[in-house]
Coordinates of C-alpha atoms and ligand atoms in Angstrom, one line a residue:
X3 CA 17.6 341.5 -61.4
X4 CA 19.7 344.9 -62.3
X5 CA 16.3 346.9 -61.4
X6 CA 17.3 348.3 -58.1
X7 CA 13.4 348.5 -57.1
X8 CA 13.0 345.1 -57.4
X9 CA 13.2 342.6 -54.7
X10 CA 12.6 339.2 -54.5
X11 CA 10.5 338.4 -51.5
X12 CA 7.7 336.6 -50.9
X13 CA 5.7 339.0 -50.1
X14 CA 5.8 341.3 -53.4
X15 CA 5.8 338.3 -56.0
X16 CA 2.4 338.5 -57.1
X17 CA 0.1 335.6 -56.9
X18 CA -1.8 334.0 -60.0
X19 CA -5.1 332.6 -57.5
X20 CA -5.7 332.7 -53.9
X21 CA -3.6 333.5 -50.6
X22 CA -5.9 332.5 -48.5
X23 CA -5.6 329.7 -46.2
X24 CA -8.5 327.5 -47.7
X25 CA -8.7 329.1 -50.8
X26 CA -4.9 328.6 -51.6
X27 CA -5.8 324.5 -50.7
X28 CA -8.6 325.0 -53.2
X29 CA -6.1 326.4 -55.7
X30 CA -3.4 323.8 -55.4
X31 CA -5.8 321.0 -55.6
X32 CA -7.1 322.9 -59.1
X33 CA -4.1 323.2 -60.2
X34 CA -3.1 319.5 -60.9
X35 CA -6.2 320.1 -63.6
X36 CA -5.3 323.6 -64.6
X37 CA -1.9 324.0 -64.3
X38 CA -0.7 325.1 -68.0
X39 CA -4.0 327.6 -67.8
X40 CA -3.2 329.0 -64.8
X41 CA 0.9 329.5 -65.8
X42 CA -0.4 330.8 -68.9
X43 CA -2.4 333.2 -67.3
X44 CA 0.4 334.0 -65.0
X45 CA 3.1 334.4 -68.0
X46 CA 0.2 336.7 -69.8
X47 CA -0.5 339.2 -66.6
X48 CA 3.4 339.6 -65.6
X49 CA 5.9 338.6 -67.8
X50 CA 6.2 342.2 -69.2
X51 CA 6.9 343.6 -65.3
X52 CA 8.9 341.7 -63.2
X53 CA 8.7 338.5 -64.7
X54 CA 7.8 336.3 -61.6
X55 CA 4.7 335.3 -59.8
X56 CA 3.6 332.2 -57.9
X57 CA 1.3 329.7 -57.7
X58 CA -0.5 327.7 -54.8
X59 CA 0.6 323.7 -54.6
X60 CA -0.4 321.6 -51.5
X61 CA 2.5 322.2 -49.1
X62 CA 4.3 324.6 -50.7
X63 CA 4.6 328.3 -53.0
X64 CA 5.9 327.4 -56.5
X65 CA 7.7 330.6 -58.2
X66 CA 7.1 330.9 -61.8
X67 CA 10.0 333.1 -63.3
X68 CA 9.4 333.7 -67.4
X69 CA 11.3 335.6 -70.1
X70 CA 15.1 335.0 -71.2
X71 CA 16.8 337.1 -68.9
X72 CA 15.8 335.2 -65.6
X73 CA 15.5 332.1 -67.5
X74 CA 19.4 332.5 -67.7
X75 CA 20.3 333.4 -64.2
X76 CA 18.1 330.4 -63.4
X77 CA 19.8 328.2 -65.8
X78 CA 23.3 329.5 -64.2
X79 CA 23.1 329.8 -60.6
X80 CA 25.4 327.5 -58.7
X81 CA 23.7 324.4 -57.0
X82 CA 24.2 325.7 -53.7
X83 CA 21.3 328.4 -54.6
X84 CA 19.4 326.7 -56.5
X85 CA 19.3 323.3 -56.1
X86 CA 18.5 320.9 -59.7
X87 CA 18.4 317.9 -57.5
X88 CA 16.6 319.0 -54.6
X89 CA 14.4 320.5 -57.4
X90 CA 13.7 317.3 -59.4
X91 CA 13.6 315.7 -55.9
X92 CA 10.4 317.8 -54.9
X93 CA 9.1 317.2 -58.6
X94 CA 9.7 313.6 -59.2
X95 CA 10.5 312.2 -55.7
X96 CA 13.2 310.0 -57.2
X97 CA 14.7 309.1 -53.6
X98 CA 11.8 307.6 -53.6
X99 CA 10.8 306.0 -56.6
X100 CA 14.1 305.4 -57.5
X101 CA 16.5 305.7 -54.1
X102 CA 19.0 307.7 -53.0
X103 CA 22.1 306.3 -54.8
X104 CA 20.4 307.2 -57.5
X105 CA 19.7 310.7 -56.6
X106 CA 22.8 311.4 -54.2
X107 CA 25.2 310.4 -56.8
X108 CA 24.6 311.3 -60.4
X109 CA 27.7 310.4 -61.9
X110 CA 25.8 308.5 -64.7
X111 CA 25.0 312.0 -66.1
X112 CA 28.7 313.0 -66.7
X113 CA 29.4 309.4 -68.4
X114 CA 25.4 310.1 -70.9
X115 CA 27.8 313.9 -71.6
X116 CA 30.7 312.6 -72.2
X117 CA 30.9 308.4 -73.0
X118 CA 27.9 308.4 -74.8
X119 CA 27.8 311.3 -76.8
X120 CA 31.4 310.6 -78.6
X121 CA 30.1 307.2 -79.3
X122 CA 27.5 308.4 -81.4
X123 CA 29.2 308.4 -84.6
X124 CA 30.7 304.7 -84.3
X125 CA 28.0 303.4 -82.9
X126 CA 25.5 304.8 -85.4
X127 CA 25.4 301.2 -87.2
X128 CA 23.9 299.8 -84.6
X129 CA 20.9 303.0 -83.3
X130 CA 20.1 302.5 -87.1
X131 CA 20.1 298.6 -87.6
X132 CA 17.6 298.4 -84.3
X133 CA 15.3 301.1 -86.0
X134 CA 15.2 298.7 -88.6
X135 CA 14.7 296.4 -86.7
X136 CA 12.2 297.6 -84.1
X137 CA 10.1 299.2 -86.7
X138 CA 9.1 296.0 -88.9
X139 CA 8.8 294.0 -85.7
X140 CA 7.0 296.5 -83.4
X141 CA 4.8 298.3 -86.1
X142 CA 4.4 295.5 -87.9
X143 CA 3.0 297.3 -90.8
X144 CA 3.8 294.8 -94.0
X145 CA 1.5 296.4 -96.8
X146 CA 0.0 299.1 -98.5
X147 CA -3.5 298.6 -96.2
X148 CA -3.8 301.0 -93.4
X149 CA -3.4 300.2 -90.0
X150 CA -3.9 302.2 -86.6
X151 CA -1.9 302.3 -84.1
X152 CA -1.9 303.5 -80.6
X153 CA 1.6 306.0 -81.0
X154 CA 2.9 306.3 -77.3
X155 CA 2.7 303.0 -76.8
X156 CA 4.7 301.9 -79.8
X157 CA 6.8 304.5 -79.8
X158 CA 7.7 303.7 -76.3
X159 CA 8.4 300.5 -77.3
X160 CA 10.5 301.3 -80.3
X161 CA 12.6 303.9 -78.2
X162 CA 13.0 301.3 -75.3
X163 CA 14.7 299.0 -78.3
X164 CA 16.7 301.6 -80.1
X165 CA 17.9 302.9 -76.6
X166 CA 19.2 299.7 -75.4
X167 CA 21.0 298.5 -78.4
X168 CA 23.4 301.4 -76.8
X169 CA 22.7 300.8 -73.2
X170 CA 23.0 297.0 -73.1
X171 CA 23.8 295.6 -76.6
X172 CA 22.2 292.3 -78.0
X173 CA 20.7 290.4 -77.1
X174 CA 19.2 291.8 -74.2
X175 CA 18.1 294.8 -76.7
X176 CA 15.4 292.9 -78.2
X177 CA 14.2 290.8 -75.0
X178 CA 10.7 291.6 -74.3
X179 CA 10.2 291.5 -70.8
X180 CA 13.4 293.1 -70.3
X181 CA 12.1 296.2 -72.3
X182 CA 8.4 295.6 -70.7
X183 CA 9.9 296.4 -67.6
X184 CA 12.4 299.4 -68.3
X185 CA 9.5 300.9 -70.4
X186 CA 6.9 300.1 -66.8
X187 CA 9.8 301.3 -64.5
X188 CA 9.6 304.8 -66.7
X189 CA 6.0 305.2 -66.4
X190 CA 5.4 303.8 -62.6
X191 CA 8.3 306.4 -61.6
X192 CA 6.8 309.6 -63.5
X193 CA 3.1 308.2 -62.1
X194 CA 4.0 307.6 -58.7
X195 CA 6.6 310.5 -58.0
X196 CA 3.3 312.9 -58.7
X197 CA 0.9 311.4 -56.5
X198 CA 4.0 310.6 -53.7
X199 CA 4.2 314.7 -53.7
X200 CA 0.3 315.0 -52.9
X201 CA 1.1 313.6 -49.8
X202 CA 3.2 315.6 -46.7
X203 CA 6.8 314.4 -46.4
X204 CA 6.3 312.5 -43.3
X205 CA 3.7 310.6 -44.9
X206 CA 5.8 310.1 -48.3
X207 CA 8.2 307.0 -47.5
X208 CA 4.7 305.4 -46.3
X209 CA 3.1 305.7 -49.6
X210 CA 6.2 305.1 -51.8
X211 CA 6.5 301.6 -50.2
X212 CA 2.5 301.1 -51.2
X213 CA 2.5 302.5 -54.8
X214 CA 5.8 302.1 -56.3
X215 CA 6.4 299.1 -57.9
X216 CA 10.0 299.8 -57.7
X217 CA 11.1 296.6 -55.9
X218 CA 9.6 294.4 -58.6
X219 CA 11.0 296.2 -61.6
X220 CA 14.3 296.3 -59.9
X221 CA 14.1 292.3 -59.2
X222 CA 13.0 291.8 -62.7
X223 CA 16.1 293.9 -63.9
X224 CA 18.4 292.1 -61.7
X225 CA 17.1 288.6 -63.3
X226 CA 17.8 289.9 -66.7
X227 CA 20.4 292.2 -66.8
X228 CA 22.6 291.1 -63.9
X229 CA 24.4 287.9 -65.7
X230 CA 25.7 290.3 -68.2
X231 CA 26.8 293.2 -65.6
X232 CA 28.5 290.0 -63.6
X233 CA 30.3 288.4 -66.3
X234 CA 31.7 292.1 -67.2
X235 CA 32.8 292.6 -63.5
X236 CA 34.6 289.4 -63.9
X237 CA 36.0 289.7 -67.2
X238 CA 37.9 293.2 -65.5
X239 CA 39.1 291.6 -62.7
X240 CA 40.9 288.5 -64.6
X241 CA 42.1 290.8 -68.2
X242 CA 41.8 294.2 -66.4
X243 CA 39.8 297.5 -67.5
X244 CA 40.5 297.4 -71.6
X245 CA 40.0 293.3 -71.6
X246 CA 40.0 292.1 -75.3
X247 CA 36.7 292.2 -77.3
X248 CA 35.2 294.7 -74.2
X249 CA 31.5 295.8 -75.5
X250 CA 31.5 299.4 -76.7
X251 CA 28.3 300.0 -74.6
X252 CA 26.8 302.0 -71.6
X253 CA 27.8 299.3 -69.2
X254 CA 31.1 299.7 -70.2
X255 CA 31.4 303.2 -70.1
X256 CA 29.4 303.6 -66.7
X257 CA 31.9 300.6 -65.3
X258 CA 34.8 302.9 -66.8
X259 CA 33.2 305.1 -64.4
X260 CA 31.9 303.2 -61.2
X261 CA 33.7 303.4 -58.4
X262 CA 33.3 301.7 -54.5
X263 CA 30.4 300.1 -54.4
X264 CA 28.6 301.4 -57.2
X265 CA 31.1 298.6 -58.6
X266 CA 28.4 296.0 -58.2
X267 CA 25.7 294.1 -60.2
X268 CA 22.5 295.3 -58.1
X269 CA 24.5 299.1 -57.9
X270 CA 24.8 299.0 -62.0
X271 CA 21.4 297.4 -62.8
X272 CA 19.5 299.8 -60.7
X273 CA 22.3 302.9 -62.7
X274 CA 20.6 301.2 -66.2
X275 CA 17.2 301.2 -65.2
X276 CA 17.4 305.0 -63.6
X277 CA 18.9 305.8 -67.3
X278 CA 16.2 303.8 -69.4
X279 CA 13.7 306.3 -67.0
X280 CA 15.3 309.6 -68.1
X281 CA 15.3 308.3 -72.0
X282 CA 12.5 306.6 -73.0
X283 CA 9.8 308.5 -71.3
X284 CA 11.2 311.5 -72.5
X285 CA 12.3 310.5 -76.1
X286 CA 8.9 308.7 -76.5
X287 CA 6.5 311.4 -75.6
X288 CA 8.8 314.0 -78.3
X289 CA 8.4 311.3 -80.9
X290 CA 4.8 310.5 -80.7
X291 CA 4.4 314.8 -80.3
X292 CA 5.7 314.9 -83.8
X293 CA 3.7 311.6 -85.1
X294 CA 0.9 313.6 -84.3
X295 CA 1.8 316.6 -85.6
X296 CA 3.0 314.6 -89.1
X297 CA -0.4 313.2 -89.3
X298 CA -2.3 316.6 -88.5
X299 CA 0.1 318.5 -91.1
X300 CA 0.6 315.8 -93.8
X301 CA 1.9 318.2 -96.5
X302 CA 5.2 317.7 -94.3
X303 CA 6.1 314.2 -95.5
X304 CA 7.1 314.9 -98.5
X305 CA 9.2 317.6 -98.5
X306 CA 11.4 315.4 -95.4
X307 CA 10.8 312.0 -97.7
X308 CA 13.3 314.2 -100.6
X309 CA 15.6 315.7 -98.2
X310 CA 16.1 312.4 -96.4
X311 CA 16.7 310.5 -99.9
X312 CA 18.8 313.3 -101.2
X313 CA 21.1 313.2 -98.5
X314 CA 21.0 309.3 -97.6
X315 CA 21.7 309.1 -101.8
X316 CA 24.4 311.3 -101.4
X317 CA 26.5 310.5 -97.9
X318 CA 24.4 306.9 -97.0
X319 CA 23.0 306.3 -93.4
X320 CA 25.7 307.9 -91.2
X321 CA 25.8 310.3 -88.0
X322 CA 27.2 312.7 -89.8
X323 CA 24.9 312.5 -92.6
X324 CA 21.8 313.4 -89.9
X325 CA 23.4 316.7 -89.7
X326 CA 22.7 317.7 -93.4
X327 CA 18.5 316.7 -92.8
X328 CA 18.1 320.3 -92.1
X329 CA 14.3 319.7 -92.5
X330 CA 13.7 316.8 -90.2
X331 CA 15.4 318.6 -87.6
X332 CA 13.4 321.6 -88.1
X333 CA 10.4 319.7 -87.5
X334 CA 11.1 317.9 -84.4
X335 CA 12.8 320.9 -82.5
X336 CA 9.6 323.1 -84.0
X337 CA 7.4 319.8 -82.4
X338 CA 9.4 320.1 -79.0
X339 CA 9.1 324.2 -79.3
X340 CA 5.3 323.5 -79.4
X341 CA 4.5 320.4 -77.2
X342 CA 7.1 321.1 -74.3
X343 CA 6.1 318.1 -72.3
X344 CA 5.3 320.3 -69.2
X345 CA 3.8 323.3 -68.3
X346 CA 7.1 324.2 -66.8
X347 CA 10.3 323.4 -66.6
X348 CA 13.8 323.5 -65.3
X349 CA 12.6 322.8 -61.6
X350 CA 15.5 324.1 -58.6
X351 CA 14.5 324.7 -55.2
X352 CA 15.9 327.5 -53.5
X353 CA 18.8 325.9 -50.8
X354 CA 20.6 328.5 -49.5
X355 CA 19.7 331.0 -46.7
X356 CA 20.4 333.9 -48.9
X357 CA 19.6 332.2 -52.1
X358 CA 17.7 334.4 -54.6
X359 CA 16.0 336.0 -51.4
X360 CA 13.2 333.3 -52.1
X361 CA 12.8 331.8 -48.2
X362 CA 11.9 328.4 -49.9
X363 CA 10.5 326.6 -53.1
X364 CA 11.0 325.2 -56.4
X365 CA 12.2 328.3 -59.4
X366 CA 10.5 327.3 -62.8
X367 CA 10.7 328.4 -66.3
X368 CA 8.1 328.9 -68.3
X369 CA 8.3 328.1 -72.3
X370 CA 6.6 331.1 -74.2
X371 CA 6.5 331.0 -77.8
X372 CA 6.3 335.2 -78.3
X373 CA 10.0 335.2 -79.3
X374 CA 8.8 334.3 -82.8
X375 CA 6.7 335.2 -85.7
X376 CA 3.0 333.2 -85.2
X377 CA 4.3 331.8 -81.9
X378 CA 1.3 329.2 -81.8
X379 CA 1.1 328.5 -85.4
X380 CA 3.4 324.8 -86.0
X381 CA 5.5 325.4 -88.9
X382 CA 7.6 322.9 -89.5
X383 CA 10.4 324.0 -91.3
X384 CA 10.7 327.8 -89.2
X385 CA 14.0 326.3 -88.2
X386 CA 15.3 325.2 -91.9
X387 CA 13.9 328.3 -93.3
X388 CA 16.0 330.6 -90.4
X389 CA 19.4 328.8 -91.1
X390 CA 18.5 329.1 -94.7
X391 CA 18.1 332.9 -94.4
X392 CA 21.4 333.0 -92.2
X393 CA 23.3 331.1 -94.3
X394 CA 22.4 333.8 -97.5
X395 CA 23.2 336.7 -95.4
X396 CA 26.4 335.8 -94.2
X397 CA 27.6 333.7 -97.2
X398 CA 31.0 335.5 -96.8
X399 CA 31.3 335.3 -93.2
X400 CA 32.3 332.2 -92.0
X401 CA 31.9 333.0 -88.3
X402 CA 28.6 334.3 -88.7
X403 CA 27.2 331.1 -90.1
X404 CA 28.3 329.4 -87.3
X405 CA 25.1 331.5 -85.8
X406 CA 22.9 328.9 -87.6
X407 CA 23.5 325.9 -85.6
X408 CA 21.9 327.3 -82.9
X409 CA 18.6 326.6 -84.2
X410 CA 19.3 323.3 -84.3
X411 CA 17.5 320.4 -82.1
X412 CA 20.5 320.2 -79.7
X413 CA 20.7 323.4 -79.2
X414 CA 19.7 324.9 -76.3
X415 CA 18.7 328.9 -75.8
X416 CA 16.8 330.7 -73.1
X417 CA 13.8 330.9 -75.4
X418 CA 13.9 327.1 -76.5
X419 CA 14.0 324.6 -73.5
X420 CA 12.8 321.6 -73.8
X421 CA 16.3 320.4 -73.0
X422 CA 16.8 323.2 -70.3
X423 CA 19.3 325.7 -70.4
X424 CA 22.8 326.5 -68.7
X425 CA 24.6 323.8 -66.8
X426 CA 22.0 321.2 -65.9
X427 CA 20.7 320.8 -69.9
X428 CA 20.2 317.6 -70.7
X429 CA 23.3 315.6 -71.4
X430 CA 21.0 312.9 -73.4
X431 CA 20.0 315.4 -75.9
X432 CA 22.8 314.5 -78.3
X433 CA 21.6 310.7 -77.6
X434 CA 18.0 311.5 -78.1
X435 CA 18.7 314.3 -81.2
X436 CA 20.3 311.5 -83.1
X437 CA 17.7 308.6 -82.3
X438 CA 14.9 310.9 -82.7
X439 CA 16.0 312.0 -85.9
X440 CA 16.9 308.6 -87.4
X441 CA 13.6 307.5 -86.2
X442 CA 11.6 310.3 -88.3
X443 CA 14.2 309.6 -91.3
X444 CA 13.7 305.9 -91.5
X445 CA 9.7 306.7 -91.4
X446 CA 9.3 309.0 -93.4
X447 CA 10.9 307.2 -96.2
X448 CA 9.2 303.7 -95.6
X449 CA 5.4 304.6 -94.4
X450 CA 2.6 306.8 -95.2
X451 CA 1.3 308.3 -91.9
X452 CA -2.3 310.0 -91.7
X453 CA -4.4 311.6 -88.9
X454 CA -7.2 308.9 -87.4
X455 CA -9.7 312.1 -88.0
X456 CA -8.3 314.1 -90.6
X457 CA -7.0 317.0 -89.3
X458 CA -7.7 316.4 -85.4
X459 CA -4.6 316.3 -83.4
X460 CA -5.5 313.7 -80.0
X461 CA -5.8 315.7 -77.3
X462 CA -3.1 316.3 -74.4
X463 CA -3.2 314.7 -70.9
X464 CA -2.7 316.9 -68.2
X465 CA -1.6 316.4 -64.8
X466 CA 0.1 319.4 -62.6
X467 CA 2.1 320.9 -64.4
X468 CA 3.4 317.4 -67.0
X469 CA 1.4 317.7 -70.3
X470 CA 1.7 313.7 -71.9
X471 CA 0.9 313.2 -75.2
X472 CA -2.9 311.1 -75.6
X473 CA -1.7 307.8 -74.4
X474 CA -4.7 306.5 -76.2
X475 CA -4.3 308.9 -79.6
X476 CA -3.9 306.8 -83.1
X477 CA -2.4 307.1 -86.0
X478 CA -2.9 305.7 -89.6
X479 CA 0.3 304.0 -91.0
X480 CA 0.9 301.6 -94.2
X481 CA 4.0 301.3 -96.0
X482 CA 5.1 303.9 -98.6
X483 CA 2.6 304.4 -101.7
X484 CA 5.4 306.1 -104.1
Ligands
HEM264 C1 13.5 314.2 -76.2 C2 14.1 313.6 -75.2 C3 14.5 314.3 -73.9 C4 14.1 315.5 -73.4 C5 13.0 316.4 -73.9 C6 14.8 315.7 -72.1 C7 14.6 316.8 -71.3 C8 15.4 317.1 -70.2 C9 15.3 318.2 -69.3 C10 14.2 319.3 -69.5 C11 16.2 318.1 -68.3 C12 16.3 319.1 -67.1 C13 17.1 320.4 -67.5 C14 17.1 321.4 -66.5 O1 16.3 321.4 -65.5 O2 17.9 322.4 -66.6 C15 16.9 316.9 -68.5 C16 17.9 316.4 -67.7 C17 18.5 315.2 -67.8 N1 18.3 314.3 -68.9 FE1 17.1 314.5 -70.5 N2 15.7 314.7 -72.0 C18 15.6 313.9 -73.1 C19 16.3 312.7 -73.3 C20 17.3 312.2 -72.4 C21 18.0 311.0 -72.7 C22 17.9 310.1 -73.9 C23 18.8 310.8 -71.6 C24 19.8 309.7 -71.3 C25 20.5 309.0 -72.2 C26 18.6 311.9 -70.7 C27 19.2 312.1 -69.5 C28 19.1 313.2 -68.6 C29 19.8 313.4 -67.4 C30 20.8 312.4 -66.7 C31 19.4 314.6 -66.9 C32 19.9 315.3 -65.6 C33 20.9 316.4 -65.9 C34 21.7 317.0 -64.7 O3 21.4 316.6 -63.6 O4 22.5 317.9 -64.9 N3 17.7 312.7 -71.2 N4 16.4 316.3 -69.7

């Protein structure tokens, strides 16, 4: 944007397709089939020149902007500009597969920032007792035979466990139908939101009401979770906010928060279920990413096996402790570098008049992997191998090494965003950093995992522009050998 000669109107972005009338429809339509092709192709013809171009969708141009430097201003630009919610809005319709209290006041994302990212460290105990847990019961993988297993599935289920040992406690954690539905809720909301936006907006309330299922989750959740939320409620109003023996959970801290009538059980169930939405789909579909690349690059599992029982020998199972598995981190952040669960990401929509002198649409970033050496190639330890190089160069320099942490899984950087960038990154990631990691720590140490074809990695399922993991792809496991 400091190139004088460049302006941003719709007119000189270039288009990747049609502008036809017709032919743009065409486009649109193919692009719920092609969409990582066609960005591709978009990201490969312009990202050296101006670094924008757009694509066809049914009612609307979608800008595509690539390459750190806009990736940053995107990341940065007040809300007034660019708009994350009325972004996310056009992407996932959550005022209508969710609902507008939801949507119009997101004050659980300030309490996922702050609440539950300090409780990470006292409340590791209990993430790793339920992955435990959750692993023998859910797996259910007792001997040395092997058994396959459908990964997104289990892994959903798993996450859904782990997740609401935090969100809810036991022993609500470990109810079935009460995870059945959180885990439904997730995928009816990421299903329905995309086919909701194939429709015009006039037509989009109509539809909602005949393909969400949003009603029943949300009557469901108030049958399970609500006795809890009410007996909190009234356990404040007789002892007051810090009542004796208070849970140190996400009720808690999103009560600490609540205020007017978000202070009430069907208010804080339907704030539980919206959270359950952003984790488990999201966590799940990283996890099962990196199952499948464990079981496609098997000479992995070792090297993480030692490093995990090093460190655990060392410092025992402990927050802190996850910090030192240099490798396992490596290896999911290099599985999120590769398998960026869309096409696209960081969605805004242009809001103000002025605005980035865009008239109107949604501002995406596009992942490209040319910032590093064999950008398509998955090694798993690039990450543990760059901090390792850092860390010899500036042995002496203590402020220099701080450089390394920003190859690590939390960290966020204009060429890495699976978490986003700038002010709207993903609060959870600290949440979802330390599950994920415990997850891959606690299996790599007590299974054997191999590829269902040796070597094949299941293919991805596209949809626009949301790349999902195989929801049908396997993967061998049986319980440690050595
Ligand atoms: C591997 C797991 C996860 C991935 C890949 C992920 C990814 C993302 C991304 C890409 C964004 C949007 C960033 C942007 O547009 O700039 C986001 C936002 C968000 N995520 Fe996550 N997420 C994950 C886990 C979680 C978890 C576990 C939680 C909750 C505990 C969570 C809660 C949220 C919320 C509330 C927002 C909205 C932020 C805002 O409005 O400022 N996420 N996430």
């Amino acid at each position: 944007m400091d190139d004088p000669s460049f302006s941003y109107t719709v007119d000189t972005i270039p288009i990747v397709g049609s502008s036809g009338l017709l032919s743009s429809y065409r486009d649109a339509l193919g692009f719920l089939a092609n969409a990582p092709t066609l960005i591709q192709q978009g990201y490969d013809e312009h990202h050296g020149h101006q670094g924008v171009f757009r694509v066809a969708r049914l009612f609307r141009w979608e800008y595509v902007v690539c390459g750190p430097k806009l990736v940053k201003e995107v990341g940065a630009a007040p809300d007034h500009v660019l708009s994350f919610h009325a972004g996310v809005q056009e992407v996932f319709q959550l005022r209508h597969v969710i609902g507008a209290a939801i949507s119009d006041n997101p004050y659980h994302q300030h309490t996922i920032r702050t609440s539950l990212t300090r409780n990470l460290h006292t409340c590791f105990p209990e993430v790793r007792d339920e992955i435990i847990c959750a692993f023998n019961d859910v797996l259910q993988v007792q001997s040395s035979d092997w058994k396959t297993l459908p990964v997104l599935p289990t892994m959903m289920a798993v996450v859904a466990r782990v997740s609401n040992r935090i969100f809810v406690g036991l022993p609500l954690c470990r109810n079935k139908t009460y995870l059945q539905n959180n885990v439904q809720f997730a995928i009816d909301v990421f299903r329905s939101g995309q086919r909701i936006a194939l429709f015009p907006a006039f037509l989009r309330p109509l539809v909602a009401r005949l393909i969400t299922s949003k009603n029943k989750s949300f009557a469901t959740a108030v049958k399970l979770l609500g006795p809890t939320i009410e007996e909190r409620l009234l356990k404040e109003r007789e002892m007051g906010p810090d009542w004796p023996g208070k849970s140190n959970d996400l009720i808690s801290w999103l009560l600490d928060t609540a205020e007017g009538e978000e202070r009430t059980v069907p208010a804080l169930v339907l704030r539980v279920l919206a959270i359950n939405f952003a984790a488990i789909h999201t966590s799940s579909m990283a996890f099962t990413h990196a199952l499948f690349d464990l079981a496609t690059h098997p000479e992995y599992l070792r090297p993480m096996r030692e490093e995990v029982e090093l460190v655990v020998k060392k410092e025992g199972w402990s927050k802190a402790a996850l910090n030192n598995m240099v490798k396992v981190d490596s290896f999911l952040r290099e599985s999120q570098r590769l398998n960026n669960g869309a096409a696209s990401v960081m969605h805004r929509k242009v809001v103000a008049k002025e605005g980035f002198s865009f008239s109107d649409g949604t501002i995406l970033a596009y992942l490209q992997a040319a910032n590093f050496d064999h950008p398509t190639k998955f090694d798993g330890f690039r990450f543990a191998q760059e901090r390792a190089n850092h860390m010899a160069q500036h042995e002496r320099d203590p402020l220099a090494s701080q450089d390394i942490f920003k190859r690590q899984m939390i960290s966020t950087a204009v060429d890495h965003l699976p978490f986003g960038t700038g002010k709207h990154a993903c609060p959870g990631r600290f949440f979802a950093a330390t599950e994920l990691k415990a997850m891959m720590a606690h299996l790599v140490v007590n299974y054997d995992i191999r590829a269902e074809v040796e070597g094949v990695r299941p293919l991805d399922a596209v949809f626009g522009t949301r790349i999902t993991p195989n929801p049908a792809g396997k993967v061998y496991f049986r319980k440690r050998m050595d």
